[in-house]
């Protein structure tokens, strides 16, 4: 592997997303540019298109309508601002706080510090070519990080070792959704030398569990005040949380409207919004993006219009989406009229946060964090996963389920037998794919296309 220049991939991501921000200010032009250029980039990555293909695909590959592209304009701005702030803070010696992907960065934003998601290059590294995330993971594996670890954390380590992410003044990590997180972040702590705050998630999601997690939130504030030698800005936190409440409302409404037949939304919309949440929750641009997405979907819903001309297959997507092939949702829509109506990550079920006092904010943020994607399903007993799946089958009228079996999700593989029994009782056809959602060394984009195509054909859907 050729040694990249310092911050090469992060800087390229920021520059390209900034270009995307200006391009999407003209959504009709963007739509036709992406549509007319489809033969150049949609089919597969090549030497000539590797620097533009992923961006074109996450913008819908020429089949996402202009009104939704306009919403993405604001999401791109939120990404760019966070990356630029992190790079500038690193240059100027301002504290950068890493916040693991399973958590949320509201409290860090209430300090004079820059929150940074160290797993971000699992997604945005693809802007430099699909092989980049895998190369970063290889670096971590060569240094002793176990190959069995979740690739998200391996990339965190590899990216830092290769000088692609800013040095953290502090790190915030979680004990959920899996043991990999805890084990791997001990290695990350040793690697960076930064102090780490580990959230200790309760097993149950009840009042006692919320009490316990609230204490974690107060401990985090104390940790940051001592580590950063600052006091939390409560007024700033209130403003951030008010933006977050609006964001959650809009996204939850979109997810509810996707129960309609035909579905008025494409799953790439809530998944894109989830990435915005990961990087920049509370940013006004992220909230404006969610509002515009909501207005587009609401308009379709009220008119009874689907996101595809003819909805042939309604799909539940279980486990996280494929980072290096996020276009899979639009590909299924375009190729088969198959619409993913609910998934594991993009689906939002967040309670609103009471901002009337410091106490209520922290209490409700504790609840909020336990309802984040994957935290909601995977911090406790298997019944949390099964009950959500049963509810999805009941409410979203699916024709089938696709399980994206991620190599690092030991808990995900452990529950497969129980899920299969449930699906058999419900008579729901299912596809279980063996892959790594961030590392194409396990299974490629072409493998995924072939598996899904064969599954649809063998079950008579196409």
Tab-separated table of C-alpha atoms in Angstrom:
chain	number	residue	atom	x	y	z
A	1	UNK	CA	0.000	0.000	0.000
A	2	UNK	CA	1.332	3.433	-0.961
A	3	UNK	CA	1.640	5.732	2.050
A	4	UNK	CA	-0.979	8.519	1.714
A	5	UNK	CA	-0.116	12.110	2.481
A	6	UNK	CA	-1.297	13.424	5.886
A	7	UNK	CA	-5.093	13.844	5.892
A	8	UNK	CA	-5.173	13.039	2.159
A	9	UNK	CA	-8.481	11.173	2.276
A	10	UNK	CA	-10.185	13.515	4.725
A	11	UNK	CA	-9.132	16.595	2.760
A	12	UNK	CA	-10.281	15.056	-0.522
A	13	UNK	CA	-13.614	14.180	1.080
A	14	UNK	CA	-14.047	17.743	2.331
A	15	UNK	CA	-13.121	19.245	-1.051
A	16	UNK	CA	-15.358	16.922	-3.029
A	17	UNK	CA	-18.292	17.335	-0.655
A	18	UNK	CA	-17.809	21.092	-0.892
A	19	UNK	CA	-18.026	20.782	-4.682
A	20	UNK	CA	-21.176	18.689	-4.185
A	21	UNK	CA	-22.603	21.389	-1.947
A	22	UNK	CA	-22.297	24.007	-4.692
A	23	UNK	CA	-23.436	21.609	-7.420
A	24	UNK	CA	-26.619	20.621	-5.577
A	25	UNK	CA	-27.572	24.274	-5.208
A	26	UNK	CA	-28.799	23.719	-8.780
A	27	UNK	CA	-30.791	20.493	-8.318
A	28	UNK	CA	-32.247	20.290	-11.828
A	29	UNK	CA	-28.819	20.709	-13.374
A	30	UNK	CA	-27.392	18.152	-10.920
A	31	UNK	CA	-30.128	15.669	-11.758
A	32	UNK	CA	-29.600	15.845	-15.511
A	33	UNK	CA	-25.816	15.805	-15.183
A	34	UNK	CA	-25.990	12.650	-13.056
A	35	UNK	CA	-28.575	11.083	-15.345
A	36	UNK	CA	-26.783	11.752	-18.618
A	37	UNK	CA	-23.466	10.606	-17.160
A	38	UNK	CA	-24.871	7.282	-15.874
A	39	UNK	CA	-23.062	5.161	-18.516
A	40	UNK	CA	-19.749	6.528	-17.240
A	41	UNK	CA	-20.063	5.629	-13.558
A	42	UNK	CA	-23.080	3.525	-12.559
A	43	UNK	CA	-22.117	0.016	-13.691
A	44	UNK	CA	-18.794	-0.401	-11.838
A	45	UNK	CA	-15.766	1.438	-10.532
A	46	UNK	CA	-12.885	1.927	-12.968
A	47	UNK	CA	-9.543	3.709	-12.923
A	48	UNK	CA	-11.153	6.657	-14.702
A	49	UNK	CA	-14.271	7.118	-12.545
A	50	UNK	CA	-13.018	6.077	-9.087
A	51	UNK	CA	-12.814	9.676	-7.837
A	52	UNK	CA	-16.370	10.597	-8.864
A	53	UNK	CA	-18.384	7.373	-8.854
A	54	UNK	CA	-19.246	7.081	-5.161
A	55	UNK	CA	-20.383	10.699	-4.971
A	56	UNK	CA	-22.597	10.220	-8.007
A	57	UNK	CA	-24.153	7.107	-6.512
A	58	UNK	CA	-24.919	8.573	-3.088
A	59	UNK	CA	-26.666	11.420	-4.896
A	60	UNK	CA	-28.988	8.836	-6.405
A	61	UNK	CA	-27.143	7.887	-9.566
A	62	UNK	CA	-29.351	10.034	-11.779
A	63	UNK	CA	-32.650	8.582	-10.526
A	64	UNK	CA	-33.067	10.652	-7.353
A	65	UNK	CA	-35.447	13.525	-8.215
A	66	UNK	CA	-34.247	17.155	-8.062
A	67	UNK	CA	-36.358	18.055	-5.024
A	68	UNK	CA	-34.510	15.465	-2.929
A	69	UNK	CA	-31.135	16.438	-4.352
A	70	UNK	CA	-31.904	19.937	-3.070
A	71	UNK	CA	-32.305	18.519	0.442
A	72	UNK	CA	-28.931	16.756	0.160
A	73	UNK	CA	-27.403	20.185	-0.492
A	74	UNK	CA	-27.808	21.036	3.192
A	75	UNK	CA	-26.505	17.678	4.374
A	76	UNK	CA	-23.354	18.161	2.302
A	77	UNK	CA	-22.810	21.519	3.984
A	78	UNK	CA	-23.045	19.910	7.435
A	79	UNK	CA	-20.418	17.325	6.416
A	80	UNK	CA	-18.055	19.911	4.963
A	81	UNK	CA	-18.272	22.226	7.966
A	82	UNK	CA	-17.463	19.423	10.408
A	83	UNK	CA	-14.486	18.158	8.397
A	84	UNK	CA	-13.057	21.639	7.871
A	85	UNK	CA	-13.460	22.487	11.558
A	86	UNK	CA	-11.690	19.277	12.568
A	87	UNK	CA	-8.782	19.908	10.188
A	88	UNK	CA	-8.482	23.540	11.281
A	89	UNK	CA	-8.661	22.609	14.972
A	90	UNK	CA	-5.871	20.096	14.466
A	91	UNK	CA	-3.689	22.807	12.893
A	92	UNK	CA	-4.418	25.375	15.596
A	93	UNK	CA	-4.204	23.070	18.606
A	94	UNK	CA	-7.897	23.371	19.455
A	95	UNK	CA	-9.297	20.211	21.088
A	96	UNK	CA	-10.835	17.591	18.821
A	97	UNK	CA	-12.984	14.996	20.600
A	98	UNK	CA	-13.589	11.672	18.921
A	99	UNK	CA	-17.154	10.408	19.316
A	100	UNK	CA	-17.675	6.779	18.347
A	101	UNK	CA	-20.286	6.135	15.661
A	102	UNK	CA	-22.775	4.422	18.005
A	103	UNK	CA	-23.075	7.579	20.122
A	104	UNK	CA	-24.176	11.185	19.605
A	105	UNK	CA	-22.129	14.379	19.860
A	106	UNK	CA	-24.528	16.956	21.362
A	107	UNK	CA	-22.623	17.376	24.630
A	108	UNK	CA	-19.242	17.815	22.925
A	109	UNK	CA	-20.756	20.572	20.792
A	110	UNK	CA	-21.654	22.403	23.990
A	111	UNK	CA	-17.924	22.894	24.662
A	112	UNK	CA	-15.341	24.902	22.753
A	113	UNK	CA	-14.216	21.728	21.001
A	114	UNK	CA	-14.833	19.971	17.694
A	115	UNK	CA	-16.568	16.572	17.727
A	116	UNK	CA	-15.211	14.162	15.133
A	117	UNK	CA	-16.509	10.765	14.110
A	118	UNK	CA	-13.351	8.634	13.702
A	119	UNK	CA	-15.268	6.025	11.705
A	120	UNK	CA	-16.265	8.619	9.074
A	121	UNK	CA	-13.841	7.337	6.449
A	122	UNK	CA	-15.702	4.014	6.393
A	123	UNK	CA	-18.178	5.997	4.303
A	124	UNK	CA	-16.277	8.982	2.949
A	125	UNK	CA	-13.071	7.081	2.228
A	126	UNK	CA	-14.973	5.624	-0.723
A	127	UNK	CA	-14.892	9.077	-2.327
A	128	UNK	CA	-11.213	8.344	-2.993
A	129	UNK	CA	-11.988	4.854	-4.339
A	130	UNK	CA	-13.739	1.747	-3.038
A	131	UNK	CA	-10.443	0.157	-2.023
A	132	UNK	CA	-9.412	2.955	0.376
A	133	UNK	CA	-11.356	1.808	3.478
A	134	UNK	CA	-10.000	-1.735	3.036
A	135	UNK	CA	-6.437	-0.392	2.838
A	136	UNK	CA	-6.913	1.505	6.099
A	137	UNK	CA	-8.229	-1.651	7.760
A	138	UNK	CA	-5.253	-3.649	6.481
A	139	UNK	CA	-2.956	-1.196	8.255
A	140	UNK	CA	-4.724	-1.828	11.564
A	141	UNK	CA	-4.629	-5.596	11.056
A	142	UNK	CA	-0.902	-5.477	10.302
A	143	UNK	CA	-0.391	-3.665	13.621
A	144	UNK	CA	-2.169	-6.392	15.578
A	145	UNK	CA	-5.842	-5.416	15.580
A	146	UNK	CA	-7.746	-8.688	15.293
A	147	UNK	CA	-9.198	-9.482	11.889
A	148	UNK	CA	-12.389	-10.526	13.705
A	149	UNK	CA	-12.962	-6.991	15.006
A	150	UNK	CA	-15.672	-4.874	13.451
A	151	UNK	CA	-14.203	-3.152	10.419
A	152	UNK	CA	-15.539	0.202	11.641
A	153	UNK	CA	-13.076	0.237	14.541
A	154	UNK	CA	-10.247	-1.279	12.492
A	155	UNK	CA	-10.569	1.647	10.100
A	156	UNK	CA	-10.465	4.071	13.039
A	157	UNK	CA	-7.109	2.632	14.069
A	158	UNK	CA	-5.699	2.327	10.557
A	159	UNK	CA	-6.733	5.836	9.546
A	160	UNK	CA	-5.042	7.309	12.621
A	161	UNK	CA	-1.870	5.270	12.101
A	162	UNK	CA	-1.648	6.551	8.520
A	163	UNK	CA	-2.206	10.180	9.555
A	164	UNK	CA	-5.686	10.503	8.049
A	165	UNK	CA	-7.566	11.703	11.143
A	166	UNK	CA	-6.839	14.474	13.666
A	167	UNK	CA	-5.270	13.641	17.013
A	168	UNK	CA	-7.937	13.428	19.725
A	169	UNK	CA	-7.797	15.414	22.952
A	170	UNK	CA	-10.334	12.923	24.310
A	171	UNK	CA	-12.350	9.953	23.070
A	172	UNK	CA	-15.934	8.964	23.860
A	173	UNK	CA	-16.805	5.307	23.243
A	174	UNK	CA	-19.637	2.922	24.090
A	175	UNK	CA	-20.116	-0.556	25.507
A	176	UNK	CA	-22.750	-1.358	22.888
A	177	UNK	CA	-23.655	-2.768	20.431
A	178	UNK	CA	-20.917	-5.420	20.778
A	179	UNK	CA	-17.829	-6.566	22.679
A	180	UNK	CA	-15.682	-5.587	19.693
A	181	UNK	CA	-16.254	-1.933	20.523
A	182	UNK	CA	-14.905	-2.258	24.044
A	183	UNK	CA	-11.962	-4.475	23.090
A	184	UNK	CA	-10.913	-2.497	20.015
A	185	UNK	CA	-11.206	0.901	21.680
A	186	UNK	CA	-8.768	-0.232	24.363
A	187	UNK	CA	-6.300	-0.604	21.503
A	188	UNK	CA	-7.295	2.807	20.152
A	189	UNK	CA	-6.696	4.336	23.597
A	190	UNK	CA	-3.191	2.841	23.663
A	191	UNK	CA	-2.566	3.973	20.090
A	192	UNK	CA	-3.586	7.616	20.566
A	193	UNK	CA	-2.669	8.108	24.219
A	194	UNK	CA	-5.909	10.062	24.652
A	195	UNK	CA	-8.152	9.714	27.713
A	196	UNK	CA	-11.262	7.661	26.929
A	197	UNK	CA	-14.732	7.876	28.447
A	198	UNK	CA	-16.647	4.612	28.079
A	199	UNK	CA	-20.426	4.742	28.280
A	200	UNK	CA	-21.709	1.745	30.231
A	201	UNK	CA	-25.046	0.816	28.695
A	202	UNK	CA	-27.786	-0.720	30.856
A	203	UNK	CA	-29.177	-4.091	29.866
A	204	UNK	CA	-32.823	-3.024	30.114
A	205	UNK	CA	-34.598	-0.053	28.577
A	206	UNK	CA	-36.779	0.922	31.528
A	207	UNK	CA	-36.817	3.659	34.175
A	208	UNK	CA	-34.014	2.028	36.164
A	209	UNK	CA	-31.988	1.745	32.966
A	210	UNK	CA	-32.631	5.392	32.099
A	211	UNK	CA	-31.605	6.391	35.645
A	212	UNK	CA	-28.337	4.528	35.236
A	213	UNK	CA	-27.602	5.945	31.796
A	214	UNK	CA	-28.423	9.463	32.977
A	215	UNK	CA	-25.619	9.094	35.520
A	216	UNK	CA	-23.338	8.214	32.596
A	217	UNK	CA	-24.313	11.490	30.911
A	218	UNK	CA	-23.465	13.541	33.999
A	219	UNK	CA	-20.173	11.652	34.333
A	220	UNK	CA	-19.399	12.507	30.698
A	221	UNK	CA	-19.910	16.210	31.372
A	222	UNK	CA	-17.587	15.990	34.374
A	223	UNK	CA	-15.016	14.083	32.284
A	224	UNK	CA	-15.054	16.693	29.505
A	225	UNK	CA	-14.915	19.649	31.890
A	226	UNK	CA	-11.824	18.195	33.569
A	227	UNK	CA	-10.143	16.975	30.372
A	228	UNK	CA	-10.801	20.112	28.307
A	229	UNK	CA	-10.534	22.462	31.299
A	230	UNK	CA	-13.766	24.163	30.288
A	231	UNK	CA	-17.313	24.424	31.548
A	232	UNK	CA	-20.247	23.218	29.508
A	233	UNK	CA	-22.289	25.922	27.770
A	234	UNK	CA	-25.892	25.066	28.675
A	235	UNK	CA	-27.405	27.678	26.371
A	236	UNK	CA	-25.513	26.224	23.431
A	237	UNK	CA	-26.598	22.702	24.388
A	238	UNK	CA	-30.232	23.814	24.496
A	239	UNK	CA	-29.969	25.283	20.990
A	240	UNK	CA	-28.351	22.085	19.683
A	241	UNK	CA	-31.021	19.894	21.258
A	242	UNK	CA	-33.853	22.034	19.885
A	243	UNK	CA	-32.416	21.513	16.391
A	244	UNK	CA	-32.088	17.808	17.129
A	245	UNK	CA	-35.728	17.579	18.210
A	246	UNK	CA	-36.830	19.028	14.872
A	247	UNK	CA	-34.495	16.689	12.984
A	248	UNK	CA	-35.877	13.661	14.844
A	249	UNK	CA	-39.476	14.723	14.254
A	250	UNK	CA	-39.006	15.093	10.498
A	251	UNK	CA	-37.145	11.797	10.116
A	252	UNK	CA	-39.558	9.859	12.307
A	253	UNK	CA	-42.477	11.142	10.233
A	254	UNK	CA	-40.713	10.014	7.043
A	255	UNK	CA	-40.193	6.536	8.477
A	256	UNK	CA	-43.867	6.334	9.474
A	257	UNK	CA	-45.011	7.406	6.004
A	258	UNK	CA	-42.947	4.598	4.480
A	259	UNK	CA	-45.587	2.197	5.810
A	260	UNK	CA	-47.869	3.393	3.004
A	261	UNK	CA	-48.374	1.327	-0.147
A	262	UNK	CA	-46.711	2.415	-2.369
A	263	UNK	CA	-43.884	3.774	-0.219
A	264	UNK	CA	-43.386	7.515	-0.795
A	265	UNK	CA	-39.707	7.467	0.197
A	266	UNK	CA	-36.497	5.754	-0.818
A	267	UNK	CA	-34.451	4.197	1.992
A	268	UNK	CA	-31.359	6.072	0.854
A	269	UNK	CA	-33.015	9.213	2.272
A	270	UNK	CA	-33.155	8.135	5.965
A	271	UNK	CA	-29.775	6.407	5.637
A	272	UNK	CA	-28.190	9.611	4.301
A	273	UNK	CA	-29.841	11.478	7.176
A	274	UNK	CA	-28.402	8.932	9.624
A	275	UNK	CA	-24.892	9.752	8.386
A	276	UNK	CA	-25.643	13.452	8.921
A	277	UNK	CA	-26.725	12.605	12.480
A	278	UNK	CA	-23.472	10.719	13.013
A	279	UNK	CA	-21.320	13.609	11.840
A	280	UNK	CA	-23.216	16.765	12.766
A	281	UNK	CA	-26.369	16.320	14.857
A	282	UNK	CA	-27.751	19.682	15.954
A	283	UNK	CA	-26.274	21.510	12.964
A	284	UNK	CA	-28.947	23.831	11.468
A	285	UNK	CA	-28.031	22.606	7.985
A	286	UNK	CA	-28.779	19.030	8.993
A	287	UNK	CA	-32.135	20.078	10.380
A	288	UNK	CA	-32.992	22.011	7.216
A	289	UNK	CA	-32.063	18.951	5.171
A	290	UNK	CA	-34.448	16.806	7.229
A	291	UNK	CA	-37.245	19.375	6.833
A	292	UNK	CA	-36.890	19.416	3.063
A	293	UNK	CA	-36.790	15.624	2.909
A	294	UNK	CA	-39.964	15.539	4.988
A	295	UNK	CA	-41.774	17.999	2.708
A	296	UNK	CA	-40.885	15.962	-0.390
A	297	UNK	CA	-42.044	12.668	1.142
A	298	UNK	CA	-45.180	14.217	2.652
A	299	UNK	CA	-46.176	15.600	-0.747
A	300	UNK	CA	-45.876	12.141	-2.318
A	301	UNK	CA	-47.687	10.516	0.601
A	302	UNK	CA	-50.660	12.875	0.380
A	303	UNK	CA	-50.938	12.254	-3.373
A	304	UNK	CA	-50.560	8.471	-2.997
A	305	UNK	CA	-47.444	8.502	-5.176
A	306	UNK	CA	-44.662	5.964	-4.697
A	307	UNK	CA	-40.943	6.536	-4.989
A	308	UNK	CA	-40.948	4.190	-8.021
A	309	UNK	CA	-43.497	4.114	-10.839
A	310	UNK	CA	-44.530	0.564	-9.971
A	311	UNK	CA	-43.714	-0.909	-6.572
A	312	UNK	CA	-43.211	-4.642	-7.159
A	313	UNK	CA	-41.437	-5.763	-3.975
A	314	UNK	CA	-41.438	-4.381	-0.429
A	315	UNK	CA	-38.229	-5.238	1.422
A	316	UNK	CA	-37.120	-5.195	5.054
A	317	UNK	CA	-33.346	-4.638	5.258
A	318	UNK	CA	-31.986	-6.053	8.505
A	319	UNK	CA	-28.564	-5.111	9.878
A	320	UNK	CA	-26.687	-2.005	8.682
A	321	UNK	CA	-26.509	-0.850	5.037
A	322	UNK	CA	-23.453	-1.521	2.875
A	323	UNK	CA	-21.107	1.450	3.206
A	324	UNK	CA	-19.165	0.808	-0.010
A	325	UNK	CA	-22.378	0.127	-1.968
A	326	UNK	CA	-24.900	2.544	-0.463
A	327	UNK	CA	-26.460	2.755	-3.933
A	328	UNK	CA	-27.876	-0.758	-3.432
A	329	UNK	CA	-31.261	0.725	-2.434
A	330	UNK	CA	-31.591	2.784	-5.620
A	331	UNK	CA	-30.211	-0.113	-7.681
A	332	UNK	CA	-32.976	-2.410	-6.386
A	333	UNK	CA	-35.590	0.246	-7.129
A	334	UNK	CA	-34.314	0.833	-10.646
A	335	UNK	CA	-33.671	-2.811	-11.513
A	336	UNK	CA	-36.646	-4.570	-9.897
A	337	UNK	CA	-39.084	-1.986	-8.518
A	338	UNK	CA	-38.001	-3.272	-5.089
A	339	UNK	CA	-38.314	-0.667	-2.324
A	340	UNK	CA	-36.699	-1.049	1.087
A	341	UNK	CA	-39.436	0.227	3.396
A	342	UNK	CA	-37.646	-0.198	6.722
A	343	UNK	CA	-34.095	-0.889	7.811
A	344	UNK	CA	-31.951	-1.272	10.908
A	345	UNK	CA	-30.096	2.046	10.775
A	346	UNK	CA	-32.129	4.710	8.982
A	347	UNK	CA	-35.327	4.035	10.922
A	348	UNK	CA	-35.871	6.720	13.587
A	349	UNK	CA	-37.765	6.137	16.839
A	350	UNK	CA	-36.360	8.951	18.964
A	351	UNK	CA	-38.207	10.503	21.919
A	352	UNK	CA	-38.310	14.290	22.065
A	353	UNK	CA	-35.976	15.989	24.557
A	354	UNK	CA	-37.445	18.360	27.142
A	355	UNK	CA	-35.276	21.512	27.105
A	356	UNK	CA	-36.995	23.263	30.018
A	357	UNK	CA	-34.093	22.624	32.413
A	358	UNK	CA	-30.590	21.177	32.552
A	359	UNK	CA	-31.917	18.160	34.438
A	360	UNK	CA	-34.653	17.341	31.905
A	361	UNK	CA	-32.254	17.764	28.984
A	362	UNK	CA	-29.754	15.284	30.379
A	363	UNK	CA	-32.460	12.853	31.476
A	364	UNK	CA	-34.112	12.828	28.049
A	365	UNK	CA	-30.784	12.706	26.232
A	366	UNK	CA	-30.051	9.512	28.159
A	367	UNK	CA	-33.294	8.036	26.805
A	368	UNK	CA	-32.534	9.445	23.377
A	369	UNK	CA	-29.129	7.761	23.189
A	370	UNK	CA	-30.625	4.372	24.026
A	371	UNK	CA	-33.026	4.778	21.096
A	372	UNK	CA	-30.281	5.487	18.561
A	373	UNK	CA	-29.985	3.016	15.687
A	374	UNK	CA	-28.289	-0.228	16.770
A	375	UNK	CA	-28.206	0.977	20.374
A	376	UNK	CA	-31.988	0.584	20.379
A	377	UNK	CA	-31.871	-2.985	19.116
A	378	UNK	CA	-28.546	-4.271	20.456
A	379	UNK	CA	-27.811	-2.990	23.957
A	380	UNK	CA	-29.875	-5.600	25.794
A	381	UNK	CA	-31.794	-8.865	25.368
A	382	UNK	CA	-32.517	-10.476	22.011
A	383	UNK	CA	-36.190	-9.611	22.489
A	384	UNK	CA	-35.386	-6.008	21.527
A	385	UNK	CA	-34.314	-7.177	18.068
A	386	UNK	CA	-37.182	-9.622	17.680
A	387	UNK	CA	-39.927	-7.277	18.871
A	388	UNK	CA	-38.817	-4.582	16.423
A	389	UNK	CA	-38.718	-7.137	13.615
A	390	UNK	CA	-42.184	-8.451	14.454
A	391	UNK	CA	-43.554	-4.915	14.555
A	392	UNK	CA	-41.946	-4.156	11.175
A	393	UNK	CA	-43.541	-7.248	9.614
A	394	UNK	CA	-46.918	-6.225	11.034
A	395	UNK	CA	-46.797	-2.539	10.063
A	396	UNK	CA	-44.759	-2.310	6.831
A	397	UNK	CA	-46.364	-5.108	4.750
A	398	UNK	CA	-43.054	-6.580	3.516
A	399	UNK	CA	-42.744	-9.244	0.835
A	400	UNK	CA	-39.311	-10.396	2.000
A	401	UNK	CA	-36.337	-9.681	4.244
A	402	UNK	CA	-32.679	-9.181	3.314
A	403	UNK	CA	-30.153	-9.663	6.108
A	404	UNK	CA	-26.802	-7.939	5.515
A	405	UNK	CA	-24.615	-10.253	7.590
A	406	UNK	CA	-21.704	-8.089	8.732
A	407	UNK	CA	-18.545	-10.063	9.575
A	408	UNK	CA	-17.881	-8.058	12.739
A	409	UNK	CA	-21.431	-8.305	14.148
A	410	UNK	CA	-21.095	-11.398	16.345
A	411	UNK	CA	-24.391	-10.584	18.070
A	412	UNK	CA	-26.028	-10.294	14.653
A	413	UNK	CA	-24.886	-13.737	13.570
A	414	UNK	CA	-25.766	-15.149	16.989
A	415	UNK	CA	-29.446	-14.269	16.608
A	416	UNK	CA	-29.861	-15.543	13.040
A	417	UNK	CA	-31.381	-18.878	14.076
A	418	UNK	CA	-34.085	-17.137	16.108
A	419	UNK	CA	-34.780	-14.676	13.283
A	420	UNK	CA	-35.077	-17.524	10.768
A	421	UNK	CA	-37.599	-19.290	13.014
A	422	UNK	CA	-39.662	-16.101	13.269
A	423	UNK	CA	-39.590	-15.531	9.505
A	424	UNK	CA	-40.590	-19.136	8.863
A	425	UNK	CA	-43.627	-18.732	11.125
A	426	UNK	CA	-44.589	-15.539	9.289
A	427	UNK	CA	-44.004	-17.132	5.868
A	428	UNK	CA	-41.585	-14.367	4.849
A	429	UNK	CA	-38.874	-15.279	2.284
A	430	UNK	CA	-35.403	-14.196	3.385
A	431	UNK	CA	-31.888	-13.737	2.040
A	432	UNK	CA	-28.926	-13.917	4.439
A	433	UNK	CA	-25.790	-12.415	2.899
A	434	UNK	CA	-22.321	-13.138	4.301
A	435	UNK	CA	-20.213	-10.004	3.874
A	436	UNK	CA	-18.461	-7.128	5.552
A	437	UNK	CA	-20.513	-3.975	5.081
A	438	UNK	CA	-17.402	-1.754	5.031
A	439	UNK	CA	-14.719	-4.030	3.598
A	440	UNK	CA	-15.204	-5.317	0.060
A	441	UNK	CA	-12.421	-7.895	0.486
A	442	UNK	CA	-15.131	-10.208	1.884
A	443	UNK	CA	-17.780	-9.679	-0.786
A	444	UNK	CA	-17.898	-7.192	-3.634
A	445	UNK	CA	-20.610	-5.014	-5.096
A	446	UNK	CA	-21.039	-7.568	-7.891
A	447	UNK	CA	-21.493	-10.370	-5.338
A	448	UNK	CA	-24.259	-8.425	-3.606
A	449	UNK	CA	-26.025	-7.701	-6.892
A	450	UNK	CA	-25.833	-11.369	-7.872
A	451	UNK	CA	-27.181	-12.643	-4.524
A	452	UNK	CA	-30.125	-10.241	-4.546
A	453	UNK	CA	-30.946	-10.957	-8.198
A	454	UNK	CA	-30.908	-14.732	-7.620
A	455	UNK	CA	-33.022	-14.336	-4.474
A	456	UNK	CA	-35.705	-12.297	-6.233
A	457	UNK	CA	-35.787	-14.699	-9.179
A	458	UNK	CA	-35.883	-17.884	-7.096
A	459	UNK	CA	-38.843	-16.553	-5.104
A	460	UNK	CA	-40.793	-15.493	-8.180
A	461	UNK	CA	-40.615	-11.763	-7.459
A	462	UNK	CA	-39.184	-11.043	-10.925
